XYZ file of C-alpha atoms in Angstrom:
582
model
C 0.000 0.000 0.000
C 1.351 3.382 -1.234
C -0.943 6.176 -0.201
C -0.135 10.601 0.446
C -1.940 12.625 2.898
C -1.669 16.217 2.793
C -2.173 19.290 4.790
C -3.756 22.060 3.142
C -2.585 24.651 5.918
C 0.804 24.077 6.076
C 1.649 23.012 2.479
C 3.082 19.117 3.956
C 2.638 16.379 2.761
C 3.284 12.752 3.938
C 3.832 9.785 1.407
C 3.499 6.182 3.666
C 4.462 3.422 2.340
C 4.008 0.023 3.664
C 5.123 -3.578 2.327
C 5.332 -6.817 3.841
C 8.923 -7.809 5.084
C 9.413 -11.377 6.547
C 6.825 -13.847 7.821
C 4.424 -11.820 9.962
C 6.135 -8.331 9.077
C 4.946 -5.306 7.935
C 7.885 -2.716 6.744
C 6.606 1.377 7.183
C 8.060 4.053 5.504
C 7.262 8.203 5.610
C 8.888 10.884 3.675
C 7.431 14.683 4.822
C 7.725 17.129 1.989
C 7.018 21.330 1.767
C 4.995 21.176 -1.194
C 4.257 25.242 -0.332
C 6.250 28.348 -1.489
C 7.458 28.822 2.355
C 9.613 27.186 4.670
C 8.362 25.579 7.717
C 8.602 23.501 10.825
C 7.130 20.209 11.268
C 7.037 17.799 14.139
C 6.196 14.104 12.658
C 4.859 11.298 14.353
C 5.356 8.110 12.253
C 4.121 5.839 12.601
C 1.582 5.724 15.179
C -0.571 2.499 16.890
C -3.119 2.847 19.541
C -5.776 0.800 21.197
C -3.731 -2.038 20.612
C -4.896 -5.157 23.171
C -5.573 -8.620 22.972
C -9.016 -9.598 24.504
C -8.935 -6.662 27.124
C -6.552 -4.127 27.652
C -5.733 -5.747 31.303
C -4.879 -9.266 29.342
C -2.499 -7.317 27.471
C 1.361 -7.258 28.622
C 3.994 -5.320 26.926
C 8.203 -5.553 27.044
C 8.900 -1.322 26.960
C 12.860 -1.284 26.035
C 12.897 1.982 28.386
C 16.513 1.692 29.905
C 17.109 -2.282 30.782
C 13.234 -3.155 29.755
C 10.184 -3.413 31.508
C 7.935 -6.936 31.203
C 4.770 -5.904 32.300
C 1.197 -5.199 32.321
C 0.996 -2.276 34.661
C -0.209 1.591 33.465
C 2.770 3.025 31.644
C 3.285 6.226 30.311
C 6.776 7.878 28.647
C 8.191 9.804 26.142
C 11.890 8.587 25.442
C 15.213 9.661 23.525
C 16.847 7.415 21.599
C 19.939 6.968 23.151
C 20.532 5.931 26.935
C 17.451 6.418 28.014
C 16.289 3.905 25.578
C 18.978 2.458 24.322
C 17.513 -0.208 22.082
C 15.217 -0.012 19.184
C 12.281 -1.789 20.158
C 9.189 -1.900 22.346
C 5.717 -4.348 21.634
C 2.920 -6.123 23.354
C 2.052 -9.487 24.404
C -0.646 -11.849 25.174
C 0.244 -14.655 27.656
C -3.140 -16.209 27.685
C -3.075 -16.411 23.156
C 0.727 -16.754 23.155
C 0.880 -13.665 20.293
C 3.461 -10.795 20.382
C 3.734 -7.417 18.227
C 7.282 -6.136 18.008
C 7.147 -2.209 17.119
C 10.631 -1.531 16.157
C 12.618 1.167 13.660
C 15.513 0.314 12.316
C 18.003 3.716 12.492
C 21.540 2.652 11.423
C 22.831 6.191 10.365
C 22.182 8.255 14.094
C 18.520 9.498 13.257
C 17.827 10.797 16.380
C 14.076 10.379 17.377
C 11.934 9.998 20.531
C 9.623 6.809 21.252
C 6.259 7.175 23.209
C 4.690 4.178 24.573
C 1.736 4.049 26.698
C -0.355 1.443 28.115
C -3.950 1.924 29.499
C -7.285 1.389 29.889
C -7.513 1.549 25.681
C -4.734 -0.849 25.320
C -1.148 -0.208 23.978
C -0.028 3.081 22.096
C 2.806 3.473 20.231
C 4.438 6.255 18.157
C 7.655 7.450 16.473
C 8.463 11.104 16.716
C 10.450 13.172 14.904
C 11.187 17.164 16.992
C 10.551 20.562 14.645
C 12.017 19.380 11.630
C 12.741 22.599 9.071
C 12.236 22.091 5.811
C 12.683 25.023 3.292
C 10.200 24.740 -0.104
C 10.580 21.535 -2.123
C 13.100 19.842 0.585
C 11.841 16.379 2.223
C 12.413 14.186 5.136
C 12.542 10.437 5.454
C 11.441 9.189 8.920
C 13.650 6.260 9.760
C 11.979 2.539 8.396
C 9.877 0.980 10.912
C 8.413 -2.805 11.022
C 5.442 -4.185 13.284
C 6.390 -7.754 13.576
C 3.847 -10.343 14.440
C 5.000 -13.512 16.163
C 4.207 -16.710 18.470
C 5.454 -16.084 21.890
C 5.748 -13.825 24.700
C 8.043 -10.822 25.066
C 11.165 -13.349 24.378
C 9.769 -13.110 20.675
C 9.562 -9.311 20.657
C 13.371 -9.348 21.786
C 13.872 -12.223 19.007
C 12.737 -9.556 16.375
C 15.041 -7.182 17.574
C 17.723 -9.418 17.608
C 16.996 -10.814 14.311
C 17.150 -7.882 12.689
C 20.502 -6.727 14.581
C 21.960 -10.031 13.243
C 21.107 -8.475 9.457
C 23.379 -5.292 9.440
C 25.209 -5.206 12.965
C 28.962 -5.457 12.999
C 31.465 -3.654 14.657
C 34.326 -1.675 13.654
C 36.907 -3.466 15.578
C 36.592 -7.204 16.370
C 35.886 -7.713 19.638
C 38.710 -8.095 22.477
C 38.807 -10.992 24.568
C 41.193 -8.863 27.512
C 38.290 -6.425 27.297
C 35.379 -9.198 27.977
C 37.115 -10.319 30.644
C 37.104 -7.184 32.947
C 34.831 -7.436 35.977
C 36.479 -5.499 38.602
C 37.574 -2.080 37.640
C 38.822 0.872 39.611
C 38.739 4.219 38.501
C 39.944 7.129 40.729
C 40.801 11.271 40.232
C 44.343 12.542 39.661
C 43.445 16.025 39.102
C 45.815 18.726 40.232
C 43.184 19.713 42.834
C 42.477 16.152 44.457
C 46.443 15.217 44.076
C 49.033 17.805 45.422
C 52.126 16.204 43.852
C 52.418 15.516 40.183
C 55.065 12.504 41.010
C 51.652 10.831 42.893
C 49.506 11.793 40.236
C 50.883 9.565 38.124
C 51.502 7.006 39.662
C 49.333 3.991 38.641
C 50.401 1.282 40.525
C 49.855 2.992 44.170
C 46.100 3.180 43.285
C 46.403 -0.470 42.071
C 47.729 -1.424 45.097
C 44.672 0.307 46.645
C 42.250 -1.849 45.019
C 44.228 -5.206 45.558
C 44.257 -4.586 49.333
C 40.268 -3.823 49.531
C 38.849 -5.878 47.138
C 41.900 -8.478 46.106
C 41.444 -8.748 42.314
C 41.976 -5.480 40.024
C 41.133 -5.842 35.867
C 41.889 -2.073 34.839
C 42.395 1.395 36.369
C 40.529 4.552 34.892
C 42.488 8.181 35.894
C 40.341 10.753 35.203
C 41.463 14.605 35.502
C 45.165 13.703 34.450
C 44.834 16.133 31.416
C 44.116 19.127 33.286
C 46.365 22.611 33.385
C 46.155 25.345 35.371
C 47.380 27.473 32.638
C 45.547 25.931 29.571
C 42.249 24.626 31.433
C 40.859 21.200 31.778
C 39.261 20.654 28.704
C 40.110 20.102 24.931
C 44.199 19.614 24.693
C 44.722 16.652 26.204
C 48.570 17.012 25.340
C 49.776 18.630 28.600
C 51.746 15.451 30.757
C 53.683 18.001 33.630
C 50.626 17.463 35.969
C 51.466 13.674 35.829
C 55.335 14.091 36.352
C 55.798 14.563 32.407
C 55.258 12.314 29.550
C 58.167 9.886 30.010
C 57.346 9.708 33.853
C 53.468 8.786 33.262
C 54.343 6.747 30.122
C 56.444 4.394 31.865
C 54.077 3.879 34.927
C 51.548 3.231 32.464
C 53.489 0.448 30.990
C 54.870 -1.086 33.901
C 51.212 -1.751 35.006
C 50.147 -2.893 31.691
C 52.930 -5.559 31.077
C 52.049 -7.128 34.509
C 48.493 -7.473 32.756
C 46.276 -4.704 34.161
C 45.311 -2.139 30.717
C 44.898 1.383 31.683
C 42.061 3.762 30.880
C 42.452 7.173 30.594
C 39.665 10.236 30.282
C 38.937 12.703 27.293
C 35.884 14.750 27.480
C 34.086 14.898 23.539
C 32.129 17.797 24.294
C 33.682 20.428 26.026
C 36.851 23.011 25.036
C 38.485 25.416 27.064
C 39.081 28.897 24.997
C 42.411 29.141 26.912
C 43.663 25.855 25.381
C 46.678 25.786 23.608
C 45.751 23.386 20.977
C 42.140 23.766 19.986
C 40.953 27.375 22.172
C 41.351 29.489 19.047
C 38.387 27.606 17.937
C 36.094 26.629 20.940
C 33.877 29.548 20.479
C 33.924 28.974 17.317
C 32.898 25.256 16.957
C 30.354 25.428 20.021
C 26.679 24.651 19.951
C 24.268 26.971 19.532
C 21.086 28.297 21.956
C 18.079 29.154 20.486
C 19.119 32.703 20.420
C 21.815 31.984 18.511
C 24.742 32.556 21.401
C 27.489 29.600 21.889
C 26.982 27.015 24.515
C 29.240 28.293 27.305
C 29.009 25.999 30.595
C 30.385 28.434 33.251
C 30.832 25.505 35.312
C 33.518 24.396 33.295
C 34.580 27.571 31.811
C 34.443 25.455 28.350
C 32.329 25.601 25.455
C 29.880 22.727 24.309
C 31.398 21.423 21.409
C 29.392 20.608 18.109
C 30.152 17.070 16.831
C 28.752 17.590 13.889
C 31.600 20.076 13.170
C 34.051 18.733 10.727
C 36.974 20.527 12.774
C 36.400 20.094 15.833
C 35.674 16.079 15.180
C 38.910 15.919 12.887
C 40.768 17.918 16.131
C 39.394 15.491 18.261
C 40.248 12.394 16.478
C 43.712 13.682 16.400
C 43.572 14.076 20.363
C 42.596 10.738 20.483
C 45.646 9.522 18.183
C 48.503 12.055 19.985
C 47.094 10.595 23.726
C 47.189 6.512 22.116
C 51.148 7.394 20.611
C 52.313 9.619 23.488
C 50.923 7.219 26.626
C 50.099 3.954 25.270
C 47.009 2.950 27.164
C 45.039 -0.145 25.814
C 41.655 1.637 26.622
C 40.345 5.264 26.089
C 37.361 6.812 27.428
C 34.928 9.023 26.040
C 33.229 11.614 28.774
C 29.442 12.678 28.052
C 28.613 10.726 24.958
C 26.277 8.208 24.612
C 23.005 10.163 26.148
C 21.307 11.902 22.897
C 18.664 13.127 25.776
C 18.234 16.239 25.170
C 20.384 17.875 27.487
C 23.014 18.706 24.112
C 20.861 20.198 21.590
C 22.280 22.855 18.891
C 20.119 25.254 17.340
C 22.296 26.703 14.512
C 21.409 26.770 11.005
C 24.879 26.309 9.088
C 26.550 23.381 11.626
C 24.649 21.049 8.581
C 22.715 19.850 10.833
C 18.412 20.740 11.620
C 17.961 23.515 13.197
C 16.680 21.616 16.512
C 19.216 19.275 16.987
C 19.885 16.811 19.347
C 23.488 15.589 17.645
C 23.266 12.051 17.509
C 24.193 11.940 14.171
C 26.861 14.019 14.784
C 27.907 11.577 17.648
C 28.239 8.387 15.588
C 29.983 10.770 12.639
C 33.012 11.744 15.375
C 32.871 8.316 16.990
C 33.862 6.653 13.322
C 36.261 8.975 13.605
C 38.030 8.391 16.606
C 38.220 4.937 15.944
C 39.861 5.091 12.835
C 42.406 7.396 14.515
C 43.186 5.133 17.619
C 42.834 1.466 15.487
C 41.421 -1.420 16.168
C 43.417 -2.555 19.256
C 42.582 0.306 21.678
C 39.183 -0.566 23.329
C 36.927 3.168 23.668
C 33.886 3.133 26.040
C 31.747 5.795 26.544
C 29.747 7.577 29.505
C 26.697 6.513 28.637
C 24.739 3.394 27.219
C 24.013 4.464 23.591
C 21.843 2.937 21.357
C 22.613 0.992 17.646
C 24.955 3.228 15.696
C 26.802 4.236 18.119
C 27.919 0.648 19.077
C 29.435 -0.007 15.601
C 32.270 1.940 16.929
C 32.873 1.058 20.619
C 33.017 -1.574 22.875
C 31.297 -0.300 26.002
C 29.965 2.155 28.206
C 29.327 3.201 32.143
C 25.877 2.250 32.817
C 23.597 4.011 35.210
C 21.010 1.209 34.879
C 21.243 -0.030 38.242
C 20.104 3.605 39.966
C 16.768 3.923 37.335
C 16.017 0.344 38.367
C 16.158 0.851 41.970
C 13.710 4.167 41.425
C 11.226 1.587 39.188
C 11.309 -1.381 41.085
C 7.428 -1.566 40.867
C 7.420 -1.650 37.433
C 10.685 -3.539 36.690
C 11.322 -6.273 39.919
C 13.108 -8.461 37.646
C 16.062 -6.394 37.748
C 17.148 -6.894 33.546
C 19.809 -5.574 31.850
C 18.076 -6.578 28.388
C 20.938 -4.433 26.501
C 23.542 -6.471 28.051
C 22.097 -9.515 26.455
C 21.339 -7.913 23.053
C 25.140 -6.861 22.825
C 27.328 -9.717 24.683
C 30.378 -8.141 24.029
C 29.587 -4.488 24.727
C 31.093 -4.149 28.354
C 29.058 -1.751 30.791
C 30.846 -0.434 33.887
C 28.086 0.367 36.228
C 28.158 3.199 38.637
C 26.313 2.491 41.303
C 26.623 6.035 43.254
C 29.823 8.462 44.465
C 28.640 8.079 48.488
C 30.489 6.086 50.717
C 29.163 2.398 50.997
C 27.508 1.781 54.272
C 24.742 0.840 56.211
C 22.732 -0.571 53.297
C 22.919 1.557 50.510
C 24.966 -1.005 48.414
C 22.541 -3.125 47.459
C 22.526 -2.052 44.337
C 25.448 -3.942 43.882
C 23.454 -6.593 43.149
C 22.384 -5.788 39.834
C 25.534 -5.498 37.654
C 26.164 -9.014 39.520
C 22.865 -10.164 38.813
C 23.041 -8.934 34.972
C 26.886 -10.179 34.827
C 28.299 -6.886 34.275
C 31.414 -4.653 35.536
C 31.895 -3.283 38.885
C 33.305 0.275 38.754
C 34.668 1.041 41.683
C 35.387 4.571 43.006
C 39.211 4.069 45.127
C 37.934 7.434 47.109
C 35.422 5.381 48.702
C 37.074 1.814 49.479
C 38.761 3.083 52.668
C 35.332 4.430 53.906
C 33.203 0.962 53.297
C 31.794 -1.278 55.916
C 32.195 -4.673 56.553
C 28.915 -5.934 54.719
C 29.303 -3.523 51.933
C 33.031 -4.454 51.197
C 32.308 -8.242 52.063
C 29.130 -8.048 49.459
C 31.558 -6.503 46.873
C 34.414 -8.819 46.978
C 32.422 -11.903 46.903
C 30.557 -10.378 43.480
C 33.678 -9.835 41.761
C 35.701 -13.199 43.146
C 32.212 -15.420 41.768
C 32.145 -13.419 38.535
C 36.537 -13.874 37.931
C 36.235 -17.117 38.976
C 33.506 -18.025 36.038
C 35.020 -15.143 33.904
C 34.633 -17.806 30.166
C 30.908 -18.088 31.096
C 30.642 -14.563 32.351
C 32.396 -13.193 29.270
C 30.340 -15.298 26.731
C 28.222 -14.883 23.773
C 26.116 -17.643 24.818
C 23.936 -15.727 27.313
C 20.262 -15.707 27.548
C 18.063 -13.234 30.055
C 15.126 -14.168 32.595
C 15.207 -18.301 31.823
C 12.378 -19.880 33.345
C 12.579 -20.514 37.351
C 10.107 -22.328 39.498
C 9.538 -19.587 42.010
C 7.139 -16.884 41.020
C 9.499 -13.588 41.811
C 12.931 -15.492 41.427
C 14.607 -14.280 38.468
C 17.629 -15.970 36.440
C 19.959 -15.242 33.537
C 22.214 -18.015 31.602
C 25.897 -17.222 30.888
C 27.137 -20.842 29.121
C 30.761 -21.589 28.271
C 31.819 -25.126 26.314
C 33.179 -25.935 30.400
C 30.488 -24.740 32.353
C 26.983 -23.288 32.386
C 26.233 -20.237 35.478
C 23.141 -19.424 36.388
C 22.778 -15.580 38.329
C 19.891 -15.701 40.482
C 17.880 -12.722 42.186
C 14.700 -12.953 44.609
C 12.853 -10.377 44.525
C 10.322 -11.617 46.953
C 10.553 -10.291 50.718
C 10.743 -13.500 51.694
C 13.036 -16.371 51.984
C 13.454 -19.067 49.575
C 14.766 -22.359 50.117
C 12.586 -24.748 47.421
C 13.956 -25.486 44.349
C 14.724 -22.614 41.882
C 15.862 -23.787 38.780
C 14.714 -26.894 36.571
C 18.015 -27.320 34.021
C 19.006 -30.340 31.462
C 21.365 -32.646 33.511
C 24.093 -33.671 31.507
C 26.097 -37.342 32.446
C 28.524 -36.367 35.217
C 28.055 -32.872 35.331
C 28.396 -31.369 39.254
C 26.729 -28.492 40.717
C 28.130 -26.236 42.875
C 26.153 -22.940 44.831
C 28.716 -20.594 43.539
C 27.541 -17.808 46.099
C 28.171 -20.085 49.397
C 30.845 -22.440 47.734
C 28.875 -25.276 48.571
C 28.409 -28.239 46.606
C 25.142 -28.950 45.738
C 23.010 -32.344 45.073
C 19.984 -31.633 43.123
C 17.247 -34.353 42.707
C 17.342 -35.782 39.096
C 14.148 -36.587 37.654
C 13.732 -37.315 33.808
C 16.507 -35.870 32.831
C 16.784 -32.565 34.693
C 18.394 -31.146 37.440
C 15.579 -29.634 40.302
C 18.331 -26.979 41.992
C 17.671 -25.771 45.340
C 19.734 -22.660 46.666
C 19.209 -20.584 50.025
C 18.245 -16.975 48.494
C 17.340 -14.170 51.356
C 14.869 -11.494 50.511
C 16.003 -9.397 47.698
C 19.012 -11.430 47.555
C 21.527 -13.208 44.625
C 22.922 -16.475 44.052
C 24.771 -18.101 41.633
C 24.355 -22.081 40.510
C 27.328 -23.255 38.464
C 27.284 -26.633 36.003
C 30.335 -27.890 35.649
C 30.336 -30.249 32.307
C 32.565 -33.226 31.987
């Protein structure tokens, strides 16, 4: 079906498009065109679904991919970025009672940035694709990014098969992937700005903070120095070539090797947004290449006394890149990080009209375009992460993030007990290091701990705040990251599946399987006790099971072929069953 609709007043005019794609798809397409003699501003919404439901609304469930993904049937409401806020590309509902899904997914490979409502009430499901105050001068067009509704058999697993499928049709990274890198669980990252450090000598020395981590926790994977570019006299932002505030280049060079030949890589901090107009290398132009307000001033962050950088501006990504390069040949470290990125939210939005970019802007595009570069200028080797999780394009070029996932899920709890990480599982490789929060850990508050364990991701942890844990904070963290090393080939995986099937309504359980072993994360989030069997798995001849939480061995009942597991989980508590395969 081919069909336009136009709009008298405004001179727009909407050509839709839609074809059937695989079994039990339907592909849409939009292009808006000015058709009138004057140039306007449009806000699409393409394509749009409501009152969707399956005998009644309240039968209906739906898997929202808002941050890690919500499975439920609950009132929803939201309005959601592309980017970290919704990192991946789909959303549907379900019917558990008919066994039917409808995946509602678009399929952006380029950076088109674009917000995703999704709603369920009362009426049923709503779903829509929107496009912010697009300008379009007389005769010019704009193609809203393809999107598919995809029927299937299934719960919300199918919804996330869709998803997946179509990932498996066009995703592949830039670099191949990094074995080192998928084996990092426990990572310390620390400040060695001139302000928090008095002695440049101290500032760059890597191993002391190291030696930090090994005494409080016992196992360190990498170290991340943040503030080690800063100068007094040239600002904190932007040149990234000034070494005297880490004892010079030689001094910080060689501590950075000495660390990595013993077989800990270092990360260390750029910032893609900001400049300082007092750099040396790139203030001549920071005014110059900064976002724009809506009055048409540059995006200076007193804060920082730095300008908001453009990324869609060919110099200032091409300066960047070369940062990137001159840090990589001066220092050497295996893994470079990329500060602010990954968001698209909203909170970096240019307004100017000659950056080649729409006049409202939020620069995803521009993101990905700088990102491609940076990568070619470091090579394949160097692993880059960003700040935050971003969605599709972006992940061509990078192989992780820090994740805030585990504070959102600890603020929607109600609507998400189950505690997923559903990006994690999309992108096996893509390492997130999650902060948890920059207050010292005590009397509770680190039980958010428990989801990068539960989700088998990295621990970031801040070396400010070791000294100042307690007992049952530190205790929780080092017997995380000692269960997750000590299963790092299933942990580190491909071969990972979210939420398997428990027999305990409110105990949850992902899969991490290696050719040696198969591990099993567990999280109640009853507030009560379990002790009955959790987990129903294929027994295979000799295999052994161990409760890799309590380092007890374990002796499940075999029946037909399977393995009935019982572990001891607290309330809101983990575990961790391990099958060892013979």
């Amino acid at each position: 079906q081919v069909f336009t609709m136009r709009h008298a007043a405004s001179g727009l005019a909407a050509r839709v498009q839609c074809t059937p794609g695989a079994e039990g798809e339907l592909v849409l397409g939009c292009t808006l065109t000015n058709e009138g003699d004057a140039r306007t501003t449009a806000t699409l919404h393409f394509p749009v679904v409501r009152g969707l439901h399956w005998g009644t609304a309240g039968d209906t469930s739906y898997l929202c991919g808002k941050r890690g993904g919500i499975i439920n049937s609950a009132p929803l409401s939201c309005r959601e970025p592309l980017g970290e806020r919704h990192p991946m590309q789909l959303d549907g509902f379900f019917s558990p009672e008919r066994g039917l899904a409808l995946a509602c997914l678009t399929h952006d490979t380029v950076g088109q940035h674009h917000f995703r409502n999704f709603a369920k009430s009362a009426e049923g499901g709503a779903w829509s694709t929107e496009y912010v105050q697009r300008d379009l001068a007389p005769g010019e067009s704009f193609e809203a990014t393809e999107a598919a509704l995809v029927l299937r058999e299934g719960d919300w697993r199918a919804i996330f098969g869709a998803y997946t499928d179509w990932l498996a049709t066009w995703f592949e990274p830039a670099s191949p992937y990094k074995p080192w890198f998928d084996r990092i669980f426990a990572a310390l990252a620390t400040n060695v700005h001139y302000n928090a450090v008095a002695e440049p000598e101290k500032r760059g020395d890597v191993q002391r903070l190291i030696d930090t981590m090994m005494e409080y926790i016992g196992i360190c994977d990498t170290v991340h120095l943040f503030g080690w570019g800063a100068s007094e006299e040239f600002g904190e932002w932007g040149d990234y070539g000034h070494y005297e505030g880490v004892g010079g280049r030689e001094y910080f060079r060689d501590n950075i090797d000495r660390v990595q030949q013993a077989g800990i890589p270092v990360s260390l901090y750029l910032d893609a947004y900001l400049s300082s107009a007092k750099g040396e290398n790139a203030g001549d132009h920071a005014e110059e290449w900064a976002m724009k307000r809506a009055d048409g001033s540059a995006q200076l962050v007193p804060a920082y006394d730095a300008y908001n950088q453009c990324p869609y501006m060919e110099g200032w990504q091409d300066y960047l890149a070369g940062a990137f390069a001159r840090v990589k040949r001066d220092l050497g470290p295996q893994i470079l990080y990329i500060d602010e990125y990954g968001a698209t939210d909203g909170r970096w939005i240019c307004h100017a009209k000659d950056h080649g970019h729409n006049g409202y802007e939020i620069p995803y595009a521009g993101e990905v375009a700088t990102l491609a570069k940076i990568r070619e200028a470091v090579g394949p080797e160097v692993a880059l992460y960003t700040e935050y999780s971003p969605a599709e394009a972006s992940r061509v070029y990078i192989d992780g993030s820090i994740s805030y996932q585990a504070l959102w899920s600890a603020d929607s709890e109600a609507l998400a007990p189950h505690f997923i990480d559903l990006p994690r599982f999309a992108f096996p490789h893509f390492k997130q290091f999650h902060i948890i929060h920059y207050a010292r850990l005590h009397a509770g508050n680190w039980w958010l701990h428990k989801f990068p364990f539960f989700n088998g991701e990295v621990f970031r942890v801040g070396r400010p705040n070791l000294p100042g844990m307690d007992g049952p904070s530190l205790e929780f963290l080092r017997r995380a990251i000692a269960v997750q090393c000590a299963h790092r080939d299933a942990f580190a995986s491909e071969n990972v599946q979210p939420l398997v099937a428990t027999e305990v309504s409110g105990v949850f359980a992902n899969l991490f399987a290696a050719p040696a072993e198969n591990v099993w994360t567990l999280y109640n989030a009853n507030g009560r006790s379990v002790r009955t069997p959790v987990l129903r798995v294929k027994h295979a001849a000799g295999a052994t099971y161990t409760d890799a939480w309590s380092g007890d061995a374990l002796e499940p009942e075999i029946r037909d072929g399977e393995a009935w597991l019982a572990v001891d989980l607290g309330p809101k508590g983990v575990g961790c069953v391990v099958q060892k395969l013979r």
